Tab-separated table of C-alpha atoms in Angstrom:
chain	number	residue	atom	x	y	z
A	1	MET	CA	36.361	82.177	94.132
A	2	LEU	CA	39.303	82.162	91.720
A	3	THR	CA	37.832	79.159	89.866
A	4	SER	CA	34.570	80.997	89.200
A	5	ILE	CA	36.468	84.011	87.844
A	6	ILE	CA	38.498	81.740	85.547
A	7	VAL	CA	35.334	80.116	84.161
A	8	ILE	CA	33.582	83.450	83.547
A	9	ILE	CA	36.617	84.982	81.861
A	10	ALA	CA	37.302	81.896	79.745
A	11	MET	CA	33.732	81.922	78.395
A	12	LEU	CA	33.834	85.594	77.476
A	13	LEU	CA	37.336	85.388	76.051
A	14	LEU	CA	36.163	82.637	73.724
A	15	ALA	CA	33.097	84.669	72.796
A	16	GLY	CA	35.276	87.639	71.959
A	17	CYS	CA	37.942	85.814	69.967
A	18	SER	CA	35.845	85.571	66.843
A	19	SER	CA	34.484	89.126	66.969
A	20	PRO	CA	35.872	91.668	64.490
A	21	GLN	CA	37.902	94.630	65.673
A	22	GLN	CA	35.527	97.145	67.173
A	23	ALA	CA	35.142	100.363	65.222
A	24	ARG	CA	35.788	103.620	67.007
A	25	GLN	CA	32.534	104.673	68.646
A	26	VAL	CA	31.835	108.377	68.302
A	27	THR	CA	28.960	110.807	68.614
A	28	LYS	CA	28.415	114.523	68.045
A	29	ASP	CA	28.134	117.130	70.769
A	30	GLU	CA	24.672	118.612	70.245
A	31	THR	CA	25.873	122.072	71.305
A	32	THR	CA	29.227	122.427	69.550
A	33	GLY	CA	29.009	119.776	66.850
A	34	LYS	CA	32.398	118.432	67.911
A	35	THR	CA	33.101	114.704	67.735
A	36	LEU	CA	33.101	112.887	71.077
A	37	ASP	CA	34.493	109.416	71.689
A	38	VAL	CA	31.946	107.155	73.397
A	39	ILE	CA	33.082	105.156	76.421
A	40	LYS	CA	30.733	102.486	77.774
A	41	LEU	CA	30.486	102.483	81.572
A	42	LEU	CA	28.467	100.494	84.061
A	43	SER	CA	25.432	102.308	85.370
A	44	PRO	CA	25.826	103.555	88.949
A	45	TYR	CA	25.821	100.789	91.539
A	46	PRO	CA	22.553	100.439	93.549
A	47	THR	CA	24.470	101.363	96.711
A	48	ALA	CA	24.921	105.068	96.159
A	49	VAL	CA	28.426	106.528	96.237
A	50	ALA	CA	29.867	109.823	95.037
A	51	ASN	CA	30.377	108.345	91.567
A	52	VAL	CA	33.146	110.265	89.797
A	53	TYR	CA	31.824	109.301	86.355
A	54	ILE	CA	28.538	111.058	87.071
A	55	ILE	CA	30.483	114.038	88.424
A	56	ALA	CA	32.752	114.089	85.359
A	57	ASP	CA	29.683	114.014	83.128
A	58	LYS	CA	27.610	116.603	84.994
A	59	LEU	CA	30.478	119.072	85.426
A	60	GLY	CA	31.663	118.745	81.840
A	61	PHE	CA	35.032	117.119	82.520
A	62	PHE	CA	34.323	114.332	80.043
A	63	LYS	CA	33.179	116.780	77.380
A	64	GLU	CA	36.304	118.887	77.908
A	65	GLU	CA	38.343	115.814	77.029
A	66	GLY	CA	36.201	114.857	74.035
A	67	ILE	CA	34.528	111.937	75.841
A	68	LYS	CA	30.856	110.941	75.923
A	69	PRO	CA	29.979	108.415	78.661
A	70	GLU	CA	27.356	105.808	77.839
A	71	PHE	CA	25.915	104.070	80.902
A	72	VAL	CA	24.996	100.583	79.739
A	73	GLY	CA	23.389	98.949	82.786
A	74	GLU	CA	24.550	96.874	85.730
A	75	LEU	CA	26.133	93.460	86.168
A	76	PRO	CA	24.788	90.896	88.643
A	77	SER	CA	28.177	90.303	90.266
A	78	THR	CA	31.524	92.048	90.701
A	79	THR	CA	33.460	89.033	89.409
A	80	GLN	CA	31.773	89.381	85.996
A	81	LEU	CA	33.067	92.906	85.423
A	82	VAL	CA	36.611	91.949	84.427
A	83	ALA	CA	35.203	89.524	81.874
A	84	ALA	CA	32.742	92.123	80.579
A	85	VAL	CA	35.597	94.568	79.977
A	86	THR	CA	37.669	91.875	78.275
A	87	SER	CA	34.809	91.017	75.921
A	88	GLY	CA	33.979	94.650	75.140
A	89	GLN	CA	30.554	94.596	76.792
A	90	VAL	CA	31.763	97.634	78.735
A	91	ASP	CA	34.916	99.670	78.166
A	92	VAL	CA	35.901	100.442	81.752
A	93	GLY	CA	35.837	98.427	84.949
A	94	GLY	CA	36.641	99.601	88.423
A	95	LYS	CA	35.464	97.531	91.361
A	96	HIS	CA	37.728	96.683	94.264
A	97	VAL	CA	41.326	96.018	93.219
A	98	ASN	CA	41.480	92.428	94.500
A	99	THR	CA	38.875	91.266	91.962
A	100	THR	CA	40.871	92.960	89.209
A	101	ILE	CA	44.039	91.184	90.346
A	102	SER	CA	42.243	87.831	90.436
A	103	GLY	CA	40.810	88.431	86.974
A	104	ILE	CA	44.202	89.242	85.485
A	105	ALA	CA	45.683	86.181	87.185
A	106	ALA	CA	42.932	84.120	85.579
A	107	GLY	CA	43.939	85.323	82.116
A	108	ALA	CA	42.073	88.581	81.536
A	109	LYS	CA	44.041	91.050	79.411
A	110	VAL	CA	43.188	94.230	81.279
A	111	LYS	CA	45.276	96.943	82.907
A	112	MET	CA	44.493	99.481	85.619
A	113	VAL	CA	44.906	103.032	84.315
A	114	ALA	CA	43.325	105.475	86.800
A	115	GLY	CA	43.088	105.616	90.574
A	116	GLY	CA	39.580	105.387	91.983
A	117	SER	CA	38.217	105.509	95.507
A	118	VAL	CA	40.631	105.076	98.402
A	119	THR	CA	40.207	104.606	102.134
A	120	THR	CA	40.721	107.365	104.665
A	121	LYS	CA	39.929	107.427	108.377
A	122	ASP	CA	36.846	109.608	107.913
A	123	GLN	CA	35.825	108.146	104.562
A	124	PRO	CA	36.511	104.412	104.667
A	125	HIS	CA	35.726	102.119	101.775
A	126	MET	CA	34.111	99.473	103.992
A	127	ILE	CA	32.345	99.625	107.353
A	128	TYR	CA	31.282	96.645	109.447
A	129	VAL	CA	28.229	97.253	111.566
A	130	VAL	CA	26.516	95.599	114.525
A	131	LYS	CA	23.390	96.447	116.480
A	132	ALA	CA	23.922	99.163	119.042
A	133	ASP	CA	23.415	96.745	121.942
A	134	SER	CA	25.479	93.925	120.416
A	135	PRO	CA	27.967	92.199	122.728
A	136	ILE	CA	30.420	92.044	119.810
A	137	LYS	CA	33.154	94.556	120.568
A	138	SER	CA	36.473	92.964	119.536
A	139	PRO	CA	37.921	90.834	116.722
A	140	GLN	CA	37.758	87.724	118.900
A	141	ASP	CA	34.031	88.310	119.414
A	142	LEU	CA	33.461	87.588	115.710
A	143	VAL	CA	34.377	83.936	116.166
A	144	GLY	CA	31.291	81.787	115.680
A	145	LYS	CA	29.098	84.704	114.599
A	146	ARG	CA	27.096	85.254	111.405
A	147	VAL	CA	28.625	87.877	109.106
A	148	GLY	CA	26.422	89.223	106.323
A	149	ILE	CA	28.177	90.431	103.161
A	150	SER	CA	27.150	91.107	99.573
A	151	GLY	CA	29.277	88.448	97.866
A	152	TYR	CA	32.365	86.286	97.794
A	153	GLY	CA	35.626	87.356	96.211
A	154	GLY	CA	35.489	91.047	96.992
A	155	CYS	CA	36.599	93.369	99.758
A	156	THR	CA	33.595	92.378	101.864
A	157	GLU	CA	34.896	88.803	102.173
A	158	TYR	CA	38.541	89.524	102.970
A	159	THR	CA	38.137	92.519	105.297
A	160	PRO	CA	36.611	90.615	108.258
A	161	LEU	CA	39.145	87.821	107.742
A	162	GLU	CA	42.004	90.294	107.978
A	163	TYR	CA	40.322	91.965	110.963
A	164	LEU	CA	40.651	88.630	112.768
A	165	HIS	CA	44.145	88.040	111.407
A	166	LEU	CA	45.789	91.452	111.870
A	167	ASN	CA	43.725	92.965	114.685
A	168	GLY	CA	42.824	89.773	116.516
A	169	GLY	CA	46.003	87.760	116.130
A	170	ILE	CA	44.210	84.783	114.546
A	171	ALA	CA	46.612	83.349	111.962
A	172	ASP	CA	44.057	81.146	110.179
A	173	PRO	CA	40.747	83.047	110.279
A	174	LYS	CA	38.923	81.204	107.491
A	175	GLY	CA	35.979	79.273	108.877
A	176	LYS	CA	36.023	81.119	112.192
A	177	PHE	CA	32.659	82.775	111.444
A	178	GLU	CA	29.679	81.950	109.244
A	179	THR	CA	29.393	83.986	106.042
A	180	ILE	CA	25.884	84.800	104.811
A	181	ILE	CA	25.439	86.317	101.351
A	182	LEU	CA	22.654	88.851	100.833
A	183	PRO	CA	22.110	91.790	98.477
A	184	GLU	CA	23.701	94.819	100.104
A	185	PRO	CA	20.427	96.810	100.282
A	186	ASN	CA	18.965	93.973	102.399
A	187	LEU	CA	21.802	93.711	104.912
A	188	GLU	CA	20.644	96.400	107.338
A	189	GLN	CA	17.223	94.795	107.778
A	190	ALA	CA	18.832	91.373	108.169
A	191	LEU	CA	20.914	92.756	111.032
A	192	LEU	CA	18.019	94.507	112.739
A	193	SER	CA	15.890	91.355	112.493
A	194	ASP	CA	18.714	89.242	114.016
A	195	LYS	CA	19.275	87.101	110.920
A	196	VAL	CA	22.962	88.051	111.052
A	197	ASP	CA	25.224	89.454	113.765
A	198	VAL	CA	27.500	91.706	111.683
A	199	ILE	CA	27.128	93.285	108.242
A	200	GLY	CA	29.683	94.701	105.788
A	201	LEU	CA	28.546	97.827	103.979
A	202	HIS	CA	29.693	100.407	101.462
A	203	LEU	CA	27.858	103.118	103.335
A	204	SER	CA	28.522	106.489	104.892
A	205	PRO	CA	29.735	106.178	108.502
A	206	GLN	CA	27.681	109.291	109.254
A	207	TYR	CA	24.505	107.379	108.418
A	208	VAL	CA	25.340	104.688	110.950
A	209	GLN	CA	26.420	107.203	113.578
A	210	LYS	CA	23.008	108.877	113.344
A	211	HIS	CA	21.132	105.558	113.505
A	212	PRO	CA	20.214	104.797	117.142
A	213	ASP	CA	20.045	101.042	116.562
A	214	LEU	CA	23.401	100.628	114.803
A	215	ARG	CA	27.066	100.808	115.771
A	216	ILE	CA	30.252	100.651	113.689
A	217	LEU	CA	32.401	97.729	114.845
A	218	PHE	CA	35.363	98.481	112.555
A	219	THR	CA	36.275	99.853	109.136
A	220	ASP	CA	38.793	98.784	106.548
A	221	TYR	CA	40.914	101.754	107.691
A	222	ASP	CA	41.125	100.126	111.130
A	223	VAL	CA	42.618	97.042	109.473
A	224	TRP	CA	45.018	98.417	106.855
A	225	GLY	CA	45.072	102.187	107.107
A	226	GLU	CA	44.869	103.923	103.737
A	227	ARG	CA	46.494	101.162	101.669
A	228	ALA	CA	43.756	98.683	100.961
A	229	GLY	CA	40.592	100.486	99.857
A	230	ALA	CA	41.589	101.170	96.267
A	231	CYS	CA	39.276	100.720	93.282
A	232	PRO	CA	41.343	101.667	90.207
A	233	ALA	CA	39.656	101.940	86.826
A	234	TYR	CA	40.879	99.479	84.206
A	235	VAL	CA	40.477	98.897	80.482
A	236	SER	CA	41.355	96.024	78.201
A	237	GLU	CA	44.789	95.834	76.628
A	238	LYS	CA	42.983	95.685	73.283
A	239	PHE	CA	41.300	99.009	74.037
A	240	ILE	CA	44.657	100.516	75.018
A	241	LYS	CA	46.260	99.302	71.802
A	242	GLU	CA	43.461	100.557	69.552
A	243	LYS	CA	42.568	103.820	71.355
A	244	PRO	CA	45.490	105.066	73.484
A	245	ASP	CA	44.489	108.708	73.022
A	246	VAL	CA	40.949	107.959	74.220
A	247	VAL	CA	42.387	106.241	77.286
A	248	LYS	CA	44.577	109.268	77.991
A	249	ARG	CA	41.672	111.690	77.740
A	250	PHE	CA	39.434	109.443	79.854
A	251	VAL	CA	42.075	109.285	82.594
A	252	ALA	CA	42.490	113.062	82.492
A	253	ALA	CA	38.737	113.554	82.997
A	254	VAL	CA	38.645	111.061	85.864
A	255	ALA	CA	41.580	112.809	87.550
A	256	LYS	CA	39.726	116.127	87.361
A	257	ALA	CA	36.609	114.547	88.847
A	258	ASN	CA	38.596	112.851	91.613
A	259	ASN	CA	40.145	116.130	92.688
A	260	TRP	CA	36.837	117.998	92.486
A	261	VAL	CA	35.021	115.454	94.673
A	262	ASN	CA	37.857	115.532	97.211
A	263	ALA	CA	37.675	119.321	97.362
A	264	ASN	CA	33.854	119.495	97.313
A	265	PRO	CA	32.511	116.358	99.014
A	266	ASP	CA	29.201	117.883	100.103
A	267	LYS	CA	28.476	119.350	96.659
A	268	ALA	CA	29.313	115.961	95.149
A	269	LEU	CA	26.737	114.305	97.406
A	270	ASP	CA	24.121	116.858	96.317
A	271	ILE	CA	24.766	116.047	92.650
A	272	ILE	CA	24.604	112.290	93.206
A	273	ALA	CA	21.509	112.499	95.414
A	274	GLN	CA	19.688	114.515	92.778
A	275	GLU	CA	20.849	112.359	89.872
A	276	LEU	CA	20.090	108.983	91.489
A	277	LYS	CA	17.133	110.208	93.578
A	278	VAL	CA	18.496	108.738	96.807
A	279	ASP	CA	18.774	109.922	100.410
A	280	LYS	CA	21.868	112.114	100.647
A	281	GLU	CA	22.712	110.724	104.094
A	282	LYS	CA	23.050	107.213	102.681
A	283	ILE	CA	25.531	108.175	99.971
A	284	GLN	CA	29.122	107.161	100.646
A	285	ALA	CA	31.337	110.231	100.260
A	286	TYR	CA	34.451	108.393	99.181
A	287	HIS	CA	37.835	110.027	98.983
A	288	TYR	CA	39.432	109.466	95.571
A	289	ALA	CA	43.018	108.973	94.476
A	290	ASP	CA	44.595	112.408	94.180
A	291	ASP	CA	45.187	113.321	90.520
A	292	GLY	CA	43.910	109.840	89.587
A	293	ILE	CA	47.327	108.315	90.274
A	294	ILE	CA	47.559	104.624	91.174
A	295	THR	CA	50.035	103.880	93.951
A	296	ASP	CA	52.066	100.688	93.994
A	297	ASP	CA	51.274	99.828	97.617
A	298	SER	CA	47.506	99.981	97.004
A	299	VAL	CA	47.932	97.104	94.534
A	300	GLN	CA	50.704	95.224	96.329
A	301	VAL	CA	48.794	95.000	99.599
A	302	TRP	CA	46.081	92.983	97.861
A	303	ILE	CA	48.550	90.729	96.103
A	304	ASP	CA	49.927	89.970	99.571
A	305	ILE	CA	46.441	89.368	101.003
A	306	LEU	CA	45.404	87.037	98.178
A	307	ASN	CA	48.681	85.159	98.471
A	308	TYR	CA	48.178	84.794	102.226
A	309	TYR	CA	44.849	83.041	101.654
A	310	HIS	CA	46.223	80.989	98.742
A	311	ASP	CA	43.760	82.623	96.355
A	312	LEU	CA	46.356	83.812	93.845
A	313	LYS	CA	48.938	81.969	91.824
A	314	PRO	CA	52.502	82.982	92.749
A	315	GLY	CA	54.578	85.373	90.683
A	316	ILE	CA	52.026	88.168	90.176
A	317	LYS	CA	53.781	91.564	90.349
A	318	ALA	CA	52.059	94.869	91.011
A	319	LYS	CA	54.007	96.754	88.343
A	320	ASP	CA	52.608	94.447	85.656
A	321	LEU	CA	48.979	95.134	86.589
A	322	TYR	CA	48.703	98.912	86.356
A	323	THR	CA	50.150	101.926	84.591
A	324	ASN	CA	50.136	105.689	85.165
A	325	GLU	CA	51.505	106.383	81.685
A	326	PHE	CA	48.179	107.786	80.431
A	327	ASN	CA	47.819	110.142	83.388
A	328	PRO	CA	48.901	113.725	82.581
A	329	ASN	CA	49.506	114.354	86.300
A	330	PHE	CA	52.026	111.565	86.712
A	331	LYS	CA	55.727	112.236	86.687
A	332	ASN	CA	58.231	109.417	86.868
A	333	LYS	CA	60.756	109.882	89.625
């Protein structure tokens, strides 16, 4: 996994080395005529979540901060996002924190600047699902089974491993079950047709609870509590150096959106359902980092996990990977 990230980042770093310094991208607000700084963001992920960037756009939080989001499409894999941010293909990344850590360890010059989704008991980041009549009921029951996930290197890979390790007392869980990679939208059907025994989803627990043929086996909250579901937003160090004020205003808008979604989860789902034209019940109503602040333990826990599985070079420190300095809500203690 780490090798593939290194290769992707190396290729895009080389591609970016010869490019000239990017000019400040701006546009005009059609209503007020004011100048807005353009920030390129990935288009919403096919698995629908209460995307704070859409909320910040629809509710005017970006405009209040002089920001215009430009949704530039999707990437085929999570591991490519760090490299895309490094090369300037997109300005902001924000998938699960472990892929960001691995990307930085592989040489990517990016830094986390705003807290994203976090795990809570009622709104976990990841749920692992079996058929309602499945005999799988405990961590030990996963041994020898087929676990369907959306890709290697992300939270979906490490969460069932740590479920065996921390909840099942299995010190060396790698290889104890068969991993099957499928696009996340296809995982439910694969489970119901008995092609896999367990699936890992970014999906609302309420959807599964209402589905008569499905049952939640465990969530990432069951494994780590609230520490390990973080998805902080990050930008390149080059972007920070050239546009620190834009970064500050972007973080401020994200913090507003985070707090609004947390206070109005059902309204957030209505906005996302209408915007993406998806079933409201399937949208994951994530909880987001209060005030957009990144906590040290949400990063450190993944450094520890990656080190445990020997997927990270030693010496990586959490404090070097993120900063709250651009967040107007943060106060040093």
